[in-house]
GROMACS .gro file of C-alpha atoms in nm:
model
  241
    1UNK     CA    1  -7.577  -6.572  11.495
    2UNK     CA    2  -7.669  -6.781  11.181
    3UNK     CA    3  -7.803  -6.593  10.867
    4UNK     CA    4  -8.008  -6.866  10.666
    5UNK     CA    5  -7.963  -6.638  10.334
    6UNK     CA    6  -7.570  -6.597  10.376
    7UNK     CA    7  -7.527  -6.938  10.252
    8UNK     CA    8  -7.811  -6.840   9.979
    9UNK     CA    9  -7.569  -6.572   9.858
   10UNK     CA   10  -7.243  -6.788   9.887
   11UNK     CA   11  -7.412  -7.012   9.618
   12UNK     CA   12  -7.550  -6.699   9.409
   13UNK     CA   13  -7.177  -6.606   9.371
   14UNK     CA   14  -7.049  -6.942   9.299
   15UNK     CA   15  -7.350  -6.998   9.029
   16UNK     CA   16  -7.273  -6.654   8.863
   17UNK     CA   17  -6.922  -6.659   8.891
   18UNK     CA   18  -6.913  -7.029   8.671
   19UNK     CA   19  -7.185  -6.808   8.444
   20UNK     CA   20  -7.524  -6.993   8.356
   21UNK     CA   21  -7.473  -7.217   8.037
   22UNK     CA   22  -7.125  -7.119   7.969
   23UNK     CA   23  -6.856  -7.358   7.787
   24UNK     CA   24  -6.631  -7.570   8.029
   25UNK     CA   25  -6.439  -7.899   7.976
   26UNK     CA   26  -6.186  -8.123   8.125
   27UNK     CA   27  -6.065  -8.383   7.876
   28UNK     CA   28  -5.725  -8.615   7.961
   29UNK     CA   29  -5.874  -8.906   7.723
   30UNK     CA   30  -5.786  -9.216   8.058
   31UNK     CA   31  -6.092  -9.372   7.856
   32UNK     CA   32  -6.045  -9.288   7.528
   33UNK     CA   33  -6.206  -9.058   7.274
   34UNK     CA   34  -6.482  -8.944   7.514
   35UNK     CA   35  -6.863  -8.993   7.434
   36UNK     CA   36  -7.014  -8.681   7.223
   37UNK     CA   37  -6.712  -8.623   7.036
   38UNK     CA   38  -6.687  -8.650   6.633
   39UNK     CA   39  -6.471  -8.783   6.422
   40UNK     CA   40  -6.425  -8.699   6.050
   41UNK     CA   41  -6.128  -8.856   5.822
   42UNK     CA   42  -6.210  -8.593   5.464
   43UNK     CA   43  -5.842  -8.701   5.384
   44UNK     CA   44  -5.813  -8.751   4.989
   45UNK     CA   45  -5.775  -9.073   4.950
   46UNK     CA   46  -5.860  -9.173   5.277
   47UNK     CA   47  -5.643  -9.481   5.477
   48UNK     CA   48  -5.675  -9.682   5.802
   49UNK     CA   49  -5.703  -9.460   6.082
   50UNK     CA   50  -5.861  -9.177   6.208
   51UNK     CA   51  -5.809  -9.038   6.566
   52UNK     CA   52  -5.733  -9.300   6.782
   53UNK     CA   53  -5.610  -9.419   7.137
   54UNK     CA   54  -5.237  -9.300   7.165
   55UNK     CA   55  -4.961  -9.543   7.145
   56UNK     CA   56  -4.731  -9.504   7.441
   57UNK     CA   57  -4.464  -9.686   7.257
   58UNK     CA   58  -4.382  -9.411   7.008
   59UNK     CA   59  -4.431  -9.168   7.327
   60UNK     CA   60  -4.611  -9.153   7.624
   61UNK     CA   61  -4.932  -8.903   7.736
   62UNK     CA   62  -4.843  -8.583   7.916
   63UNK     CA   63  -5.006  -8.682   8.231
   64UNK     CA   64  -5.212  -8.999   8.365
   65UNK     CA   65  -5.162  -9.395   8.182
   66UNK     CA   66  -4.903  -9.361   7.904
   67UNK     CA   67  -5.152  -9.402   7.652
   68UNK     CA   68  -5.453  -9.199   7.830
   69UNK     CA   69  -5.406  -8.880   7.487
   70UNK     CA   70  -5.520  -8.897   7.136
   71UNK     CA   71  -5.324  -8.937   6.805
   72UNK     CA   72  -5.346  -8.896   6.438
   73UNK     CA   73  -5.097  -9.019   6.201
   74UNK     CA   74  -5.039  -9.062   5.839
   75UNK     CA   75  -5.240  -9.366   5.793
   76UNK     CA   76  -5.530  -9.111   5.804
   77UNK     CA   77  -5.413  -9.144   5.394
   78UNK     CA   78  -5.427  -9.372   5.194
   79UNK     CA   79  -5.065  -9.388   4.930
   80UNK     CA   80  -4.976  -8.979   4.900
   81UNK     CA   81  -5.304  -8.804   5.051
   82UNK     CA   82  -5.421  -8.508   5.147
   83UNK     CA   83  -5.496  -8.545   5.504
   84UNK     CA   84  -5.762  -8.368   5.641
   85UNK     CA   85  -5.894  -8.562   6.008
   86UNK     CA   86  -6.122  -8.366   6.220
   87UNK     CA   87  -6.211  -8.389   6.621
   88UNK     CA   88  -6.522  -8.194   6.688
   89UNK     CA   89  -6.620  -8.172   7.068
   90UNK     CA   90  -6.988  -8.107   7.136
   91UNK     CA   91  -7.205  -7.799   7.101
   92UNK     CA   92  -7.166  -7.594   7.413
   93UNK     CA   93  -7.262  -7.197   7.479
   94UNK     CA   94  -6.963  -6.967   7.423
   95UNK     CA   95  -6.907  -6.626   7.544
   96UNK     CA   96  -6.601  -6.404   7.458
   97UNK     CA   97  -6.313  -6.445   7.665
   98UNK     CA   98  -6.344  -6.815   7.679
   99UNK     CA   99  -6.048  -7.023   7.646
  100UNK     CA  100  -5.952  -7.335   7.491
  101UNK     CA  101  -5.561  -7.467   7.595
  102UNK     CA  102  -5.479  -7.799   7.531
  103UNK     CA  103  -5.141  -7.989   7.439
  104UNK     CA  104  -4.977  -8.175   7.170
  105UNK     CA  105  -4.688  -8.308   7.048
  106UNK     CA  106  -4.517  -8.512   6.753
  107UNK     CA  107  -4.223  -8.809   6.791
  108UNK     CA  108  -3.864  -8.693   6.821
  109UNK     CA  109  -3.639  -8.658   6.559
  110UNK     CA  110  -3.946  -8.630   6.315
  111UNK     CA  111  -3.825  -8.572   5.982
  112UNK     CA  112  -4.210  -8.585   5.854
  113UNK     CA  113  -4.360  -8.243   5.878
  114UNK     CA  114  -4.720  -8.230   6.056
  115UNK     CA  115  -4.967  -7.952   6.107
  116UNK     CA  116  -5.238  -7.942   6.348
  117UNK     CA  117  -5.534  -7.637   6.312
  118UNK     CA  118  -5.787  -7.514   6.585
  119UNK     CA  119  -6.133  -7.423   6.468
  120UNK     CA  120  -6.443  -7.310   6.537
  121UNK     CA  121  -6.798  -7.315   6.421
  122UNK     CA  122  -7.078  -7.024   6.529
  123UNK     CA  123  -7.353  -7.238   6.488
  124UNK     CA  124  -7.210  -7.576   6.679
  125UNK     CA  125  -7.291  -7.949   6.484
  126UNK     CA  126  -7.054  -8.158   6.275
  127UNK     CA  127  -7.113  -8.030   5.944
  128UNK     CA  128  -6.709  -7.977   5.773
  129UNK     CA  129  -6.750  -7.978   5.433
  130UNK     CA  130  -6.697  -8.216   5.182
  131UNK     CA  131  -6.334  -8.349   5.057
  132UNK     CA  132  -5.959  -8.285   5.180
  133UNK     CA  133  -6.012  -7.884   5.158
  134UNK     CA  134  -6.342  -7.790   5.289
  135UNK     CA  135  -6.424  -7.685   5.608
  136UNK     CA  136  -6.783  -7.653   5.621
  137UNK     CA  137  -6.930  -7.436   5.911
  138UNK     CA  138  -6.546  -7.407   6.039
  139UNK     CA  139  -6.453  -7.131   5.870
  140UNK     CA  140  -6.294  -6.950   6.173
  141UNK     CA  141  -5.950  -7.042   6.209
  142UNK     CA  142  -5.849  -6.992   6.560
  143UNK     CA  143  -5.479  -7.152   6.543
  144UNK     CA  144  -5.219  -7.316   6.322
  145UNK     CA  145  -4.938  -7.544   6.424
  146UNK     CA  146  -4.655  -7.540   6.216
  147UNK     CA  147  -4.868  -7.374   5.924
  148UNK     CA  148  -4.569  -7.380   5.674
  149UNK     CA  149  -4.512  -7.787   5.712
  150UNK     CA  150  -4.158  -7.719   5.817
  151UNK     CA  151  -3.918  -8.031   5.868
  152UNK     CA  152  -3.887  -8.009   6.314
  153UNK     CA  153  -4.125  -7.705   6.316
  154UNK     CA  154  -4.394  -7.910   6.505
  155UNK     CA  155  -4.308  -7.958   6.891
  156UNK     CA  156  -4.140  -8.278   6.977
  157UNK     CA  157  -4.246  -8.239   7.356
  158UNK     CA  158  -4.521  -8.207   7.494
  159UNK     CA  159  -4.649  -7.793   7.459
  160UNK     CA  160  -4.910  -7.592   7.601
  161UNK     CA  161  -5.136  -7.361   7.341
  162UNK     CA  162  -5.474  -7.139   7.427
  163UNK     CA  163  -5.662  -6.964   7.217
  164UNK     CA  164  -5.932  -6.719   7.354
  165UNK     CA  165  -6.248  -6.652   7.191
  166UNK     CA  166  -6.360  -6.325   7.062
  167UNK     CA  167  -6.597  -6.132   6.819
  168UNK     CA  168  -6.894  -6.318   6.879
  169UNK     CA  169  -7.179  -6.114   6.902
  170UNK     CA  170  -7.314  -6.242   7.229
  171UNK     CA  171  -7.394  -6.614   7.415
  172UNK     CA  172  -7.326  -6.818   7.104
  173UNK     CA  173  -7.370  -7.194   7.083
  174UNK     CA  174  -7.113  -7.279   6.880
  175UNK     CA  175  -6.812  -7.595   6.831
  176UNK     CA  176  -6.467  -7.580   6.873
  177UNK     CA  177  -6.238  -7.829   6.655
  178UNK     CA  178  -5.918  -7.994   6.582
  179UNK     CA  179  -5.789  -8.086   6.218
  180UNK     CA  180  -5.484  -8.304   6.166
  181UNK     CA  181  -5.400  -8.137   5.827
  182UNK     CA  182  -5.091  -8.231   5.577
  183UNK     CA  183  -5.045  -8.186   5.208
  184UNK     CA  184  -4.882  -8.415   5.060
  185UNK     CA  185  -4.881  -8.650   5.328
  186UNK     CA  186  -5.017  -9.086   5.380
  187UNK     CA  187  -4.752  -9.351   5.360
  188UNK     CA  188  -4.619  -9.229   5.050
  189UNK     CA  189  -4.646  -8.910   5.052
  190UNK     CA  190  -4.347  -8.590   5.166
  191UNK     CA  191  -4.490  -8.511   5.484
  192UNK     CA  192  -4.714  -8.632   5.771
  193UNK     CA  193  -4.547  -8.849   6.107
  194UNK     CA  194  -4.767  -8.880   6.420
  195UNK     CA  195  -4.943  -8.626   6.658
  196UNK     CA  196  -5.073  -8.666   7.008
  197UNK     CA  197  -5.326  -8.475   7.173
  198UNK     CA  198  -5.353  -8.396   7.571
  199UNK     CA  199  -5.556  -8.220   7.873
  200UNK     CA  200  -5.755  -8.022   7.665
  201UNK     CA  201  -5.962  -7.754   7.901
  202UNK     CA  202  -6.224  -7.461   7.804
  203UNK     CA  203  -6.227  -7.211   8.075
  204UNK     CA  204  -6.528  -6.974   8.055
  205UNK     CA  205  -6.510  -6.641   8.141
  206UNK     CA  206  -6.790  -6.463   8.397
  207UNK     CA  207  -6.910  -6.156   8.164
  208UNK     CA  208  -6.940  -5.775   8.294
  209UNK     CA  209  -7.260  -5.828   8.465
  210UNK     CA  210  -7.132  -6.129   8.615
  211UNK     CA  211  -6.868  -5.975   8.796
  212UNK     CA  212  -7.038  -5.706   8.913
  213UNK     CA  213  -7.318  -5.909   9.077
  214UNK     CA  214  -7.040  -6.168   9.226
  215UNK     CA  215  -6.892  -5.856   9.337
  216UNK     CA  216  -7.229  -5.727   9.512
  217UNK     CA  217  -7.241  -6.089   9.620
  218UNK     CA  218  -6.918  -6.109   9.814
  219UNK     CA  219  -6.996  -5.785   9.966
  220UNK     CA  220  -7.290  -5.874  10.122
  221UNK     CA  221  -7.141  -6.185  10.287
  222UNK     CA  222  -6.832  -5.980  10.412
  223UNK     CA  223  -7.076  -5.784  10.553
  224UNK     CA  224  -7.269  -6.061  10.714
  225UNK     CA  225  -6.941  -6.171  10.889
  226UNK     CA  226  -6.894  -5.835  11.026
  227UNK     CA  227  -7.244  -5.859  11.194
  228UNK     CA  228  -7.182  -6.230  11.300
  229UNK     CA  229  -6.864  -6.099  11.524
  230UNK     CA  230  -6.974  -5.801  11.614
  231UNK     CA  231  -7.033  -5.843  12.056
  232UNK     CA  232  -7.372  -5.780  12.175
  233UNK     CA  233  -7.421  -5.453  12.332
  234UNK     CA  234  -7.597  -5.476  12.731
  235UNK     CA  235  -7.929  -5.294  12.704
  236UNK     CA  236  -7.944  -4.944  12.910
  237UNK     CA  237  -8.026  -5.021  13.234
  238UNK     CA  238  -8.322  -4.774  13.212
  239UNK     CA  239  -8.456  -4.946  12.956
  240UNK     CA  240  -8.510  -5.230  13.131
  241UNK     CA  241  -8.857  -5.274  13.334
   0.00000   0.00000   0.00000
């Protein structure tokens, strides 16, 4: 027996289970930097390069073409700089429990400390600041690689991070982040080498309601099976005239 609104449910659940507007991506740069993404070099003085393809002959992406990741380096600075080079995805609608993983990775053998941070902005756009230090709308620091610039304390393979979201007061259109930041760093500066960026993913998480209606959801279409196999019953023979 066919039940024209089982499939109607089966793609209620699916629809409420990815959650209406919520924040996913699926980014392993085979192009390139992807359209709608921003870059920002605030690095003090400033140099050459920003975020850019990565080269596979220092070291080769974590998955895909050898040079399908990103990479910032110390040309972002310009003699001894302050390096501060942002990559700011686009806008999306955030919930709590949403996840951002991603990885990265410097050269071996890198005696050049480098420091990558993860941020986010509540109210989404491109706006970080002004000069090497500021951070604009950014102010929420979600994660910090190698935070005290120590000589090998940045991964020289490639290595998985997440960060889950939380605190926001509801469905928030906000931005998540990255910022290639060294002090002291730029061709002549103490610190700063090369980092590489890979298969970045945000995961979003059904809320509450949402898993209690997927769960009402499933429930009728288990039920719906049972109906479908159930054999037909003969009518009573008295019943029939």
């Amino acid at each position: 027996m066919r039940l024209p609104w089982l499939n109607a449910s089966v793609l209620a659940c699916a629809a409420l289970y990815g959650g209406a507007g919520a924040a996913t991506l699926s980014e392993d740069f085979d192009a390139g930097l992807p359209a709608g993404w921003t870059v920002v070099n605030h690095s003090a003085p400033a140099g050459t390069t920003s975020w850019f393809q990565g080269d596979p002959t220092i070291f080769a992406a974590e998955q895909g073409a050898a040079d399908s990741y990103v990479a910032a380096n110390f040309h972002s600075g310009a003699g001894a700089a302050d390096l501060s080079t942002w990559l700011i995805l686009p806008t999306q609608t955030f919930h709590n429990g949403d996840v951002l993983s991603f990885s990265t990775r410097t050269s071996e053998f890198s005696f050049f400390p480098d420091r990558l941070e993860v941020r986010f902005s509540a109210v989404g756009g491109t706006d970080v600041g002004s000069g090497a230090a500021g951070v604009g709308d950014y102010s929420t620091l979600l994660l910090s690689i190698n935070p005290g610039q120590d000589v090998f304390g940045y991964p020289d393979a490639w290595t998985r991070y997440s960060v889950t979201l939380g605190g926001l007061a509801g469905a928030t259109d906000g931005a998540l982040a990255f910022r290639y930041v060294v002090d002291d760093g730029g061709p002549l500066g103490q610190n700063s080498n090369y980092v590489g960026l890979d298969s970045v993913r945000v995961s979003a998480v059904p809320e509450p309601d949402g898993y209690l209606m997927l769960g009402a959801g499933l429930a009728l279409v288990r039920l719906a099976r049972r109906r479908a196999a159930a054999p037909i019953r003969p009518r009573p023979a008295s019943s029939m005239a």
